[in-house]
Amino acid sequence: MSQPILFLVDDRPRVLEALSGDLGRRFGVDHRIVTEASPTTALTALERLAEASEEVALVVAGQRMVELPGVDLLVRAHELHPGAKRVLLVGRREWTSTNPAVRAMTLGQIDTYLFEPWLPVARFLYLPISQVLADWVPGQGRAFEGIRIVGPRLGSRSHELRDMLTRMGIPHGWYSAGSAAGRRLLEEAGEDGAELPVVVFHSGQVFVDPSDAELLAALGFGTRPAADSYDLVIVGAGPAGLAAAVYAASEGLDTLVVEPQVPGGQAGASSMIRNYLGFPRGVGGGDLANRALEQAWLFGANLVLAQQATGLRVDGRRRLVRLSDGSEVAAEAVVVASGIAWRRLGVPRLEALVGAGVFYGAAGAEAKALEGQQVFVVGGGNSAGQAALHLARYAASVTLVVRGADLAASMSDYLIQEIEEAPNLAVRLRTEVVDGLGGRSLEGLRLRDKADGSTEEVRAAALFVMIGGEPRTEWLAGVARDDRGYILTGHDLLGPDGPPAGWPHQRPPLLLETSIPGVFAAGDVRHRSVKRVASAVGEGAVAVQLVHQYLGRQ
Ligand SMILES: Cc1cc2nc3c(=O)[nH]c(=O)nc-3n(C[C@H](O)[C@H](O)[C@H](O)COP(=O)(O)OP(=O)(O)OC[C@H]3O[C@@H](n4cnc5c(N)ncnc54)[C@H](O)[C@@H]3O)c2cc1C
């Protein structure tokens, strides 16, 4: 088979020659470099390569090449070679927040960009190209699968297992039990398929309908605490909990982290986080979580998966956290970082496009990049209304999709009035989003009219899902919370007469301390928290400082 192709398009011969030379020196042994000097000849060449079933790993195009009218180079290149990564070459001097590359990145229409000049070469050419090539999956032949799952065609357990492995970044494959490959795998594993799913490890280990704990233990994760008592127990391994674990363990606290699922929390479910400091090209949520997890481990934190905190009680100086297996673990201090559970749309094609045109939560950073685009917001609450108004300042049109028959039932009157007055903002009542269109970035939506069941396809560059969420605090009966269940901390606990009833100290609660001394809350679970990865990480770090202060170890 011929080598995968790095395809370069630019109409400036010297740029093309320099780029091809620099890439050839690093990647030339394993790749073939093809250059074209215009979008038209590039498309003809890409068509020929597609006909010949040649694999194009990436297409690098100069910015002028994608702006020329009449030739939509990157769109057509994607149609011809859906797996190829798309890279835009942009001048440093022309770079502004309104540069089309910013929008293309936000909406997932390109995979990365290269600055011109790309100096120093190692950092600005070899690093970004190596990263996109590492993510590139050859279309021909099956990629390596460390774990293979054989399941029924419609099985939610198989789906859960695949989701878990995907989030942990473990390469795996799924085979229908009815397919020839599925039957062959079952036979090799010595199973008759009466009980499914069957999970086959590369090492030969076989599990029949395994629990999460069984699989995680087989993958080398702890599912039971290594000790009965710790300095600090952290509940939840999302960004806040993982940050707290890194700081606590690195600062000498004997630390346990308890997580019922896989590490990463909500952030782990996001295919691309673009606004986290230090990752200008974005970072996959799972990747970020796995890096943080490794860091916490290296510093010595004890991480326990497939365990959930189900209760908390005070016994003198000790705080006791009950776990889902019925055991209790003692700590001198606790950081609650159990986050929130957003309601999800549950449309698989849209879930796959999170970060590539589909966004959960407020439309902050993305709004500007949506200038001139058609944008949809799902939800009928105040936050959805506010997001729609904010987006309408930039987008060509914004449509608010609401399941109910009346906005007044869920949205404040002043927002409804502002929405009515916005010329480019429409409301579709009694409507549901039932499917998404587009391969690697959102291109459209399928909407269903709940009144008559009819469906319609609409073009959409972005979809913001704001259908509400709930803090995961149902297990914290003794901790003061607001009327929506978010944990009150620090100043928010103070009434006109000072600390809340039952507060045992002269001092007021510390900044992130809850109504139980020595129990802190960090991240989304906290009353009035900023729902962002960076703020959750920041709060996790601050909580550890407060733990030191509480323990008198500063
Ligand atoms: C799809 C999506 C995309 C997003 N994209 C971005 C983005 O691009 N940029 C950005 O800044 N923010 C983004 N956010 C928001 C961001 O992910 C959250 O603000 C952040 O994850 C909050 O971190 P956290 O640690 O406070 O809580 P969470 O991430 O919610 O983590 C909480 C963890 O606690 C665990 N847990 C829950 N209950 C218990 C219990 N009883 N015992 C033990 N553990 C428990 C959960 O399983 C979870 O792992 C996104 C959110 C979503 C849903």
Coordinates of C-alpha atoms and ligand atoms in Angstrom, one line a residue:
M1 CA 0.0 0.0 0.0
S2 CA 1.3 3.5 -0.8
Q3 CA 2.2 5.9 1.9
P4 CA -0.3 8.4 3.3
I5 CA -0.2 11.8 1.6
L6 CA 0.5 15.2 3.1
F7 CA -1.3 17.4 0.6
L8 CA -0.2 21.1 0.4
V9 CA -1.9 23.9 -1.5
D10 CA -0.6 27.5 -1.9
D11 CA -0.2 29.8 -4.9
R12 CA 3.2 31.2 -3.6
P13 CA 5.9 29.0 -5.0
R14 CA 8.5 29.9 -2.4
V15 CA 6.1 29.2 0.5
L16 CA 5.0 25.9 -1.1
E17 CA 8.7 24.8 -1.6
A18 CA 9.7 25.8 1.9
L19 CA 6.7 24.0 3.5
S20 CA 7.2 20.9 1.5
G21 CA 11.0 20.9 2.3
D22 CA 10.5 21.4 6.0
L23 CA 7.7 18.7 6.2
G24 CA 9.7 16.3 4.1
R25 CA 12.7 16.5 6.4
R26 CA 10.6 15.3 9.4
F27 CA 7.7 13.3 7.9
G28 CA 9.0 12.3 4.5
V29 CA 10.1 8.8 5.4
D30 CA 6.5 7.7 6.2
H31 CA 4.5 10.1 4.0
R32 CA 4.4 11.2 0.5
I33 CA 4.2 15.0 0.0
V34 CA 2.0 16.3 -2.9
T35 CA 1.9 20.0 -3.7
E36 CA -0.5 22.0 -5.8
A37 CA -0.4 25.7 -6.7
S38 CA -4.2 26.5 -7.0
P39 CA -7.5 25.3 -5.4
T40 CA -8.7 24.2 -8.8
T41 CA -5.8 22.0 -9.6
A42 CA -5.8 20.8 -6.0
L43 CA -9.4 19.6 -6.3
T44 CA -8.7 17.8 -9.5
A45 CA -5.7 16.1 -7.8
L46 CA -7.7 15.2 -4.7
E47 CA -10.4 13.7 -6.9
R48 CA -7.8 11.5 -8.7
L49 CA -6.4 10.4 -5.4
A50 CA -9.9 9.5 -4.1
E51 CA -10.6 7.5 -7.3
A52 CA -7.3 5.7 -6.8
S53 CA -8.2 5.0 -3.1
E54 CA -5.0 6.8 -2.0
E55 CA -5.1 7.9 1.6
V56 CA -4.7 11.6 2.3
A57 CA -3.7 12.2 5.9
L58 CA -3.9 15.9 5.8
V59 CA -4.6 18.9 3.6
V60 CA -2.7 22.1 4.4
A61 CA -4.1 25.1 2.6
G62 CA -2.9 28.7 2.5
Q63 CA -5.6 31.1 3.8
R64 CA -6.0 32.8 0.3
M65 CA -6.7 29.3 -1.1
V66 CA -9.8 28.9 1.0
E67 CA -11.1 32.4 0.5
L68 CA -11.1 32.5 -3.3
P69 CA -14.8 32.7 -4.5
G70 CA -16.3 29.8 -6.2
V71 CA -14.1 27.0 -4.8
D72 CA -14.8 25.7 -1.4
L73 CA -11.6 23.8 -1.1
L74 CA -11.7 22.5 2.5
V75 CA -15.4 21.5 2.2
R76 CA -14.8 19.6 -1.1
A77 CA -11.5 18.1 0.3
H78 CA -13.5 16.8 3.3
E79 CA -16.2 15.2 1.0
L80 CA -13.5 13.5 -1.1
H81 CA -11.3 12.4 1.9
P82 CA -13.5 12.5 5.0
G83 CA -10.7 11.2 7.3
A84 CA -8.1 13.8 6.2
K85 CA -7.2 16.4 8.8
R86 CA -7.6 20.0 7.6
V87 CA -5.0 22.6 8.4
L88 CA -5.1 26.3 7.5
L89 CA -1.8 28.3 7.0
V90 CA -2.4 31.8 8.3
G91 CA -0.1 34.8 8.4
R92 CA 0.8 35.9 11.9
R93 CA 0.3 39.6 11.1
E94 CA -3.2 39.1 9.7
W95 CA -4.3 37.3 12.8
T96 CA -7.2 39.0 14.6
S97 CA -10.2 37.6 16.5
T98 CA -12.3 38.1 13.4
N99 CA -9.9 36.0 11.2
P100 CA -12.0 33.3 9.5
A101 CA -9.6 30.7 11.0
V102 CA -11.0 31.5 14.4
R103 CA -14.5 30.7 13.3
A104 CA -13.4 27.6 11.4
M105 CA -11.6 26.3 14.5
T106 CA -14.6 27.0 16.8
L107 CA -17.0 25.2 14.5
G108 CA -14.6 22.3 13.9
Q109 CA -14.3 23.1 10.2
I110 CA -10.5 22.9 10.4
D111 CA -8.5 20.7 12.8
T112 CA -5.6 23.1 13.4
Y113 CA -3.7 26.0 11.9
L114 CA -0.1 26.8 11.2
F115 CA 1.4 30.2 11.6
E116 CA 3.4 31.7 8.8
P117 CA 6.4 31.9 9.2
W118 CA 6.4 28.6 11.2
L119 CA 9.5 29.5 13.2
P120 CA 10.9 27.9 15.3
V121 CA 10.1 24.9 13.1
A122 CA 10.0 22.4 15.9
R123 CA 7.3 24.3 17.9
F124 CA 5.2 25.9 15.2
L125 CA 5.3 23.2 12.4
Y126 CA 6.4 19.8 13.7
L127 CA 4.5 19.9 16.9
P128 CA 1.0 20.8 15.5
I129 CA 1.5 18.5 12.5
S130 CA 2.6 15.6 14.8
Q131 CA -0.5 16.2 16.9
V132 CA -3.0 16.1 14.0
L133 CA -1.2 13.1 12.5
A134 CA -1.4 11.3 15.9
D135 CA -5.2 11.8 15.8
W136 CA -5.5 10.7 12.1
V137 CA -7.0 7.3 11.8
P138 CA -6.1 5.4 8.6
G139 CA -9.4 4.6 6.8
Q140 CA -8.1 1.3 5.3
G141 CA -7.7 -1.7 7.6
R142 CA -8.9 -1.8 11.1
A143 CA -7.1 0.2 13.8
F144 CA -5.6 -1.7 16.8
E145 CA -8.2 -2.7 19.3
G146 CA -7.0 -3.4 22.8
I147 CA -10.5 -4.5 23.8
R148 CA -13.3 -6.0 21.7
I149 CA -16.9 -6.0 22.8
V150 CA -19.5 -8.5 21.4
G151 CA -23.0 -7.3 22.1
P152 CA -26.6 -7.3 20.9
R153 CA -27.4 -4.8 18.2
L154 CA -29.5 -2.7 20.5
G155 CA -27.9 -3.0 23.9
S156 CA -27.5 -0.1 26.3
R157 CA -24.8 -1.9 28.4
S158 CA -22.6 -2.3 25.3
H159 CA -23.1 1.4 24.7
E160 CA -22.1 2.3 28.3
L161 CA -19.0 0.1 28.1
R162 CA -17.9 1.7 24.8
D163 CA -18.6 5.2 26.2
M164 CA -16.4 4.4 29.2
L165 CA -13.5 3.0 27.1
T166 CA -13.8 6.0 24.7
R167 CA -13.6 8.4 27.6
M168 CA -10.5 6.6 28.9
G169 CA -8.9 6.7 25.5
I170 CA -8.6 2.9 25.3
P171 CA -8.8 1.7 21.7
H172 CA -11.6 -0.8 21.3
G173 CA -14.0 -2.3 18.8
W174 CA -17.7 -3.4 18.9
Y175 CA -19.0 -6.4 17.1
S176 CA -22.7 -7.4 16.7
A177 CA -23.2 -10.8 18.2
G178 CA -25.1 -11.7 15.0
S179 CA -22.3 -10.8 12.6
A180 CA -19.8 -13.3 11.3
A181 CA -16.9 -11.4 13.0
G182 CA -18.9 -11.3 16.3
R183 CA -19.7 -15.1 16.1
R184 CA -16.0 -15.8 15.4
L185 CA -14.9 -13.7 18.4
L186 CA -17.4 -15.5 20.7
E187 CA -16.1 -18.9 19.5
E188 CA -12.5 -17.9 20.1
A189 CA -13.4 -16.7 23.6
G190 CA -15.2 -20.0 24.3
E191 CA -18.6 -18.3 24.8
D192 CA -21.9 -19.2 23.3
G193 CA -23.4 -15.7 23.4
A194 CA -26.3 -16.7 25.7
E195 CA -25.1 -13.8 28.0
L196 CA -24.0 -10.6 26.4
P197 CA -22.0 -8.4 26.2
V198 CA -18.8 -10.4 26.1
V199 CA -15.6 -8.4 26.5
V200 CA -12.4 -9.8 25.2
F201 CA -9.1 -8.2 26.2
H202 CA -6.1 -8.2 23.8
S203 CA -4.3 -10.3 26.5
G204 CA -7.0 -13.0 26.1
Q205 CA -8.9 -12.3 29.3
V206 CA -12.7 -12.7 28.8
F207 CA -15.5 -11.1 30.8
V208 CA -19.2 -11.9 30.4
D209 CA -21.5 -9.0 31.2
P210 CA -18.9 -7.4 33.5
S211 CA -19.6 -4.6 36.0
D212 CA -17.7 -1.3 35.6
A213 CA -15.7 -2.3 38.7
E214 CA -14.6 -5.6 37.2
L215 CA -13.5 -4.0 34.0
L216 CA -11.7 -1.1 35.7
A217 CA -9.9 -3.5 38.0
A218 CA -8.8 -5.5 35.0
L219 CA -7.5 -2.3 33.5
G220 CA -5.4 -1.7 36.5
F221 CA -7.5 0.9 38.4
G222 CA -8.2 0.7 42.1
T223 CA -11.9 0.2 43.1
R224 CA -11.4 0.1 46.9
P225 CA -9.5 2.6 49.0
A226 CA -6.0 1.4 50.0
A227 CA -6.5 2.6 53.6
D228 CA -9.3 3.3 56.2
S229 CA -8.3 6.9 56.8
Y230 CA -6.8 9.8 55.0
D231 CA -5.8 13.4 55.5
L232 CA -8.2 14.4 52.7
V233 CA -11.0 12.6 50.8
I234 CA -12.0 14.3 47.5
V235 CA -15.4 13.3 46.2
G236 CA -15.5 13.4 42.4
A237 CA -12.7 13.3 39.8
G238 CA -13.9 16.1 37.4
P239 CA -11.6 19.1 36.8
A240 CA -12.2 20.4 40.4
G241 CA -11.5 17.1 42.1
L242 CA -8.5 16.2 39.9
A243 CA -7.0 19.7 40.5
A244 CA -7.5 19.3 44.3
A245 CA -5.9 15.8 44.1
V246 CA -2.8 17.2 42.3
Y247 CA -2.3 20.0 44.7
A248 CA -3.1 18.0 47.8
A249 CA -0.9 15.0 47.0
S250 CA 1.9 17.2 45.8
E251 CA 1.8 19.2 49.0
G252 CA 2.1 16.1 51.2
L253 CA -1.5 15.4 52.1
D254 CA -2.5 11.7 52.2
T255 CA -5.3 11.9 49.6
L256 CA -8.1 9.7 48.4
V257 CA -10.2 10.5 45.4
V258 CA -13.6 8.7 44.9
E259 CA -15.3 8.6 41.5
P260 CA -18.2 6.5 40.4
Q261 CA -17.5 6.7 36.7
V262 CA -14.3 7.5 34.8
P263 CA -12.3 10.6 35.6
G264 CA -12.9 13.8 33.8
G265 CA -16.5 14.7 34.9
Q266 CA -18.4 16.8 32.4
A267 CA -15.2 18.1 30.8
G268 CA -14.3 14.5 30.0
A269 CA -17.4 14.3 27.9
S270 CA -16.4 17.2 25.7
S271 CA -14.6 16.2 22.5
M272 CA -12.8 19.6 22.4
I273 CA -12.2 22.3 25.0
R274 CA -11.0 25.4 23.3
N275 CA -10.8 27.9 26.1
Y276 CA -8.6 26.2 28.6
L277 CA -5.4 28.1 29.3
G278 CA -2.3 26.9 27.5
F279 CA -4.0 24.9 24.8
P280 CA -4.4 27.4 21.9
R281 CA -5.4 24.6 19.5
G282 CA -7.9 23.1 22.0
V283 CA -7.6 19.9 24.0
G284 CA -9.9 16.9 24.1
G285 CA -11.7 16.7 27.4
G286 CA -10.7 13.0 27.8
D287 CA -7.1 13.9 27.0
L288 CA -7.1 16.7 29.6
A289 CA -8.6 14.4 32.2
N290 CA -6.1 11.5 31.5
R291 CA -3.2 13.9 31.8
A292 CA -4.5 15.3 35.2
L293 CA -5.2 11.8 36.4
E294 CA -1.6 10.7 35.6
Q295 CA -0.3 13.8 37.4
A296 CA -2.4 13.1 40.5
W297 CA -1.1 9.5 40.5
L298 CA 2.5 10.5 40.1
F299 CA 2.2 12.8 43.2
G300 CA 0.7 9.8 45.1
A301 CA -3.0 10.4 45.3
N302 CA -5.1 7.2 45.8
L303 CA -7.8 7.1 43.1
V304 CA -10.7 4.8 43.5
L305 CA -13.1 4.3 40.6
A306 CA -16.5 2.7 40.4
Q307 CA -17.3 4.0 43.9
Q308 CA -19.7 6.7 44.8
A309 CA -20.0 8.8 48.0
T310 CA -23.4 8.0 49.4
G311 CA -23.3 9.8 52.8
L312 CA -21.2 12.0 55.0
R313 CA -21.1 12.2 58.8
V314 CA -19.1 13.9 61.5
D315 CA -17.4 12.0 64.4
G316 CA -15.4 14.4 66.5
R317 CA -12.6 15.6 64.3
R318 CA -13.1 12.9 61.8
R319 CA -15.3 13.3 58.7
L320 CA -16.6 9.9 57.5
V321 CA -17.6 9.4 53.9
R322 CA -19.8 6.4 53.2
L323 CA -19.1 4.6 49.9
S324 CA -21.5 2.8 47.6
D325 CA -20.1 -0.6 48.6
G326 CA -21.3 0.2 52.2
S327 CA -17.8 0.8 53.6
E328 CA -16.8 4.1 55.3
V329 CA -13.6 6.0 54.9
A330 CA -12.3 8.5 57.5
A331 CA -10.7 11.9 56.7
E332 CA -9.6 15.0 58.5
A333 CA -11.0 17.1 55.7
V334 CA -13.3 16.5 52.7
V335 CA -13.5 18.4 49.4
V336 CA -16.8 17.8 47.7
A337 CA -16.3 18.2 43.9
S338 CA -19.3 16.2 42.7
G339 CA -20.3 18.7 40.0
I340 CA -23.6 18.8 38.1
A341 CA -25.3 16.5 35.8
W342 CA -26.5 18.4 32.7
R343 CA -29.5 17.0 31.0
R344 CA -28.3 15.8 27.6
L345 CA -30.2 15.8 24.3
G346 CA -29.4 12.1 23.9
V347 CA -29.1 12.3 20.1
P348 CA -26.0 10.3 19.3
R349 CA -25.0 12.2 16.2
L350 CA -25.2 15.5 18.1
E351 CA -23.3 14.1 21.1
A352 CA -20.5 13.1 18.7
L353 CA -20.3 16.7 17.5
V354 CA -19.9 18.3 21.0
G355 CA -17.1 20.9 20.6
A356 CA -17.5 20.9 16.8
G357 CA -20.6 23.0 16.5
V358 CA -22.6 21.5 19.4
F359 CA -22.1 23.2 22.8
Y360 CA -23.5 22.5 26.2
G361 CA -23.8 25.6 28.5
A362 CA -23.5 29.3 27.9
A363 CA -22.3 30.8 24.6
G364 CA -19.5 32.9 25.9
A365 CA -16.3 32.5 23.8
E366 CA -18.0 31.0 20.8
A367 CA -20.5 33.9 20.1
K368 CA -18.0 36.2 18.3
A369 CA -16.9 33.4 16.0
L370 CA -20.5 32.9 14.8
E371 CA -20.7 36.2 12.9
G372 CA -23.0 35.8 9.9
Q373 CA -24.0 32.2 10.8
Q374 CA -27.3 30.4 11.5
V375 CA -27.4 29.4 15.1
F376 CA -29.9 27.4 17.3
V377 CA -30.4 27.3 21.0
V378 CA -32.4 24.6 22.7
G379 CA -34.1 25.4 26.0
G380 CA -36.9 27.5 27.4
G381 CA -35.3 28.8 30.6
N382 CA -33.7 32.1 31.4
S383 CA -30.2 30.9 30.6
A384 CA -31.3 29.8 27.2
G385 CA -33.0 33.1 26.6
Q386 CA -29.9 35.1 27.7
A387 CA -27.7 32.9 25.5
A388 CA -30.0 33.5 22.5
L389 CA -29.9 37.3 22.9
H390 CA -26.1 37.3 23.3
L391 CA -25.7 35.2 20.2
A392 CA -28.1 37.4 18.2
R393 CA -25.5 40.2 18.5
Y394 CA -23.2 38.3 16.2
A395 CA -25.0 35.6 14.3
A396 CA -27.1 36.2 11.1
S397 CA -30.0 34.4 12.7
V398 CA -30.7 32.7 16.0
T399 CA -33.6 30.3 16.6
L400 CA -34.7 29.3 20.1
V401 CA -36.1 25.8 20.0
V402 CA -38.5 25.1 22.9
R403 CA -40.4 21.9 23.6
G404 CA -43.2 23.7 25.5
A405 CA -46.2 25.6 24.0
D406 CA -45.4 28.8 25.9
L407 CA -42.2 30.6 26.8
A408 CA -43.9 32.4 29.7
A409 CA -44.1 29.2 31.7
S410 CA -40.3 29.0 32.0
M411 CA -38.7 32.4 31.1
S412 CA -38.8 35.8 32.7
D413 CA -41.0 38.4 31.1
Y414 CA -38.3 40.9 30.4
L415 CA -36.3 38.3 28.5
I416 CA -39.4 37.4 26.4
Q417 CA -39.9 41.0 25.5
E418 CA -36.2 41.4 24.5
I419 CA -36.5 38.3 22.4
E420 CA -39.6 39.6 20.7
E421 CA -37.8 42.8 19.8
A422 CA -34.6 41.2 18.4
P423 CA -35.0 41.3 14.6
N424 CA -32.9 38.2 13.9
L425 CA -34.2 36.0 16.8
A426 CA -37.0 33.5 16.1
V427 CA -38.7 31.2 18.6
R428 CA -40.0 27.7 17.6
L429 CA -42.4 26.4 20.2
R430 CA -43.5 22.8 20.5
T431 CA -40.4 21.8 18.7
E432 CA -37.7 19.2 19.4
V433 CA -34.2 18.6 17.9
V434 CA -34.2 15.0 16.8
D435 CA -31.0 14.6 14.8
G436 CA -27.9 16.3 13.6
L437 CA -26.4 16.6 10.1
G438 CA -22.7 16.8 9.3
G439 CA -19.7 14.5 9.5
R440 CA -17.0 16.2 11.5
S441 CA -18.7 19.5 12.3
L442 CA -22.3 20.5 12.6
E443 CA -24.0 21.4 9.3
G444 CA -27.7 21.1 10.1
L445 CA -30.4 19.9 12.3
R446 CA -33.6 17.8 12.0
L447 CA -36.4 19.4 13.9
R448 CA -39.7 17.8 14.8
D449 CA -42.9 19.6 15.2
K450 CA -44.5 18.1 18.3
A451 CA -48.0 19.1 17.3
D452 CA -48.2 17.2 14.0
G453 CA -45.0 15.0 14.2
S454 CA -43.7 16.4 10.9
T455 CA -39.9 16.9 10.6
E456 CA -37.8 19.5 8.8
E457 CA -34.1 19.8 8.0
V458 CA -32.5 23.2 8.7
R459 CA -29.0 24.5 8.1
A460 CA -27.1 25.2 11.3
A461 CA -23.5 26.2 12.1
A462 CA -23.9 25.9 15.9
L463 CA -26.3 24.4 18.4
F464 CA -26.2 25.5 22.1
V465 CA -28.0 23.0 24.4
M466 CA -29.3 24.7 27.6
I467 CA -31.9 22.3 29.0
G468 CA -30.8 22.5 32.6
G469 CA -28.8 20.6 35.1
E470 CA -28.8 19.4 38.7
P471 CA -26.1 19.5 41.3
R472 CA -25.0 16.0 42.5
T473 CA -25.7 16.7 46.1
E474 CA -28.5 14.3 46.9
W475 CA -26.1 12.4 49.2
L476 CA -25.2 15.4 51.4
A477 CA -28.2 15.6 53.7
G478 CA -26.5 17.5 56.5
V479 CA -24.8 20.2 54.3
A480 CA -26.5 23.6 53.8
R481 CA -27.6 24.0 50.2
D482 CA -29.6 26.6 48.2
D483 CA -33.1 25.9 46.9
R484 CA -31.8 24.2 43.8
G485 CA -29.4 21.9 45.7
Y486 CA -26.1 23.8 45.1
I487 CA -23.8 23.8 48.2
L488 CA -23.5 27.1 50.1
T489 CA -20.0 28.0 51.1
G490 CA -18.1 30.8 52.9
H491 CA -19.9 34.2 52.8
D492 CA -23.0 32.7 51.3
L493 CA -23.6 30.8 54.6
L494 CA -23.6 34.0 56.6
G495 CA -27.1 35.3 57.6
P496 CA -27.8 38.7 59.4
D497 CA -26.6 37.1 62.6
G498 CA -23.4 35.6 61.2
P499 CA -22.7 31.9 60.7
P500 CA -25.5 29.4 60.3
A501 CA -27.2 27.7 63.3
G502 CA -25.1 24.9 64.6
W503 CA -21.8 26.3 63.4
P504 CA -19.4 25.3 66.2
H505 CA -16.6 27.9 65.8
Q506 CA -16.0 31.6 66.6
R507 CA -14.5 32.1 63.2
P508 CA -16.8 32.3 60.2
P509 CA -16.6 29.6 57.5
L510 CA -13.6 29.8 55.2
L511 CA -14.0 30.9 51.6
L512 CA -15.0 27.4 50.2
E513 CA -16.0 25.8 53.5
T514 CA -19.5 24.4 53.8
S515 CA -21.8 24.4 56.8
I516 CA -19.8 21.5 58.2
P517 CA -16.3 22.7 59.3
G518 CA -13.5 20.9 57.4
V519 CA -15.8 20.0 54.5
F520 CA -15.2 22.2 51.5
A521 CA -16.9 22.4 48.1
A522 CA -15.2 23.2 44.8
G523 CA -16.4 23.6 41.2
D524 CA -19.8 23.4 39.6
V525 CA -21.4 21.9 42.6
R526 CA -21.1 25.2 44.5
H527 CA -23.7 27.8 44.7
R528 CA -23.1 30.5 42.1
S529 CA -20.1 28.8 40.6
V530 CA -18.8 29.7 37.2
K531 CA -19.4 26.7 35.0
R532 CA -16.0 26.5 33.4
V533 CA -13.2 24.0 33.5
A534 CA -10.6 26.7 34.4
S535 CA -12.7 27.9 37.4
A536 CA -13.3 24.4 38.6
V537 CA -9.6 23.7 38.5
G538 CA -8.9 27.0 40.3
E539 CA -11.4 26.2 43.0
G540 CA -9.9 22.8 43.5
A541 CA -6.5 24.4 44.0
V542 CA -7.9 27.0 46.4
A543 CA -9.8 24.4 48.4
V544 CA -6.5 22.6 49.2
Q545 CA -5.0 25.8 50.5
L546 CA -8.1 26.1 52.8
V547 CA -7.7 22.5 53.9
H548 CA -4.1 23.3 55.0
Q549 CA -5.5 26.4 56.8
Y550 CA -8.2 24.3 58.5
L551 CA -5.7 21.6 59.5
G552 CA -3.4 24.3 60.9
R553 CA -0.5 23.1 58.8
Q554 CA 0.2 26.4 56.9
Ligands
LIG1 C1 -20.5 18.7 27.0 C2 -19.9 19.8 27.8 C3 -18.9 20.6 27.2 C4 -18.2 21.6 28.0 N1 -17.3 22.3 27.4 C5 -16.6 23.2 28.1 C6 -15.6 24.0 27.5 O1 -15.3 23.9 26.3 N2 -15.0 24.9 28.3 C7 -15.2 25.1 29.7 O2 -14.6 25.9 30.3 N3 -16.2 24.4 30.2 C8 -16.9 23.5 29.5 N4 -17.9 22.7 30.1 C9 -18.2 22.9 31.5 C10 -17.1 22.2 32.4 O3 -17.0 20.9 31.9 C11 -17.6 22.1 33.8 O4 -17.7 23.4 34.3 C12 -16.5 21.4 34.7 O5 -16.4 20.0 34.2 C13 -16.9 21.4 36.1 O6 -16.0 20.6 36.8 P1 -16.3 19.9 38.3 O7 -15.1 19.1 38.6 O8 -16.8 21.0 39.2 O9 -17.6 19.0 38.0 P2 -17.9 17.8 37.0 O10 -17.1 18.0 35.8 O11 -19.3 17.7 36.9 O12 -17.2 16.5 37.7 C14 -17.9 16.0 38.9 C15 -17.4 14.6 39.1 O13 -17.9 14.1 40.3 C16 -18.4 12.8 40.1 N5 -19.5 12.5 41.1 C17 -20.8 12.9 41.2 N6 -21.4 12.5 42.2 C18 -20.5 11.8 43.0 C19 -20.5 11.1 44.2 N7 -21.7 11.0 44.9 N8 -19.4 10.5 44.7 C20 -18.2 10.5 43.9 N9 -18.1 11.2 42.8 C21 -19.2 11.8 42.3 C22 -19.0 12.7 38.7 O14 -19.0 11.4 38.2 C23 -17.9 13.6 38.0 O15 -16.9 12.9 37.5 C24 -18.6 21.7 29.4 C25 -19.6 20.9 29.9 C26 -20.2 20.0 29.2 C27 -21.3 19.1 29.8

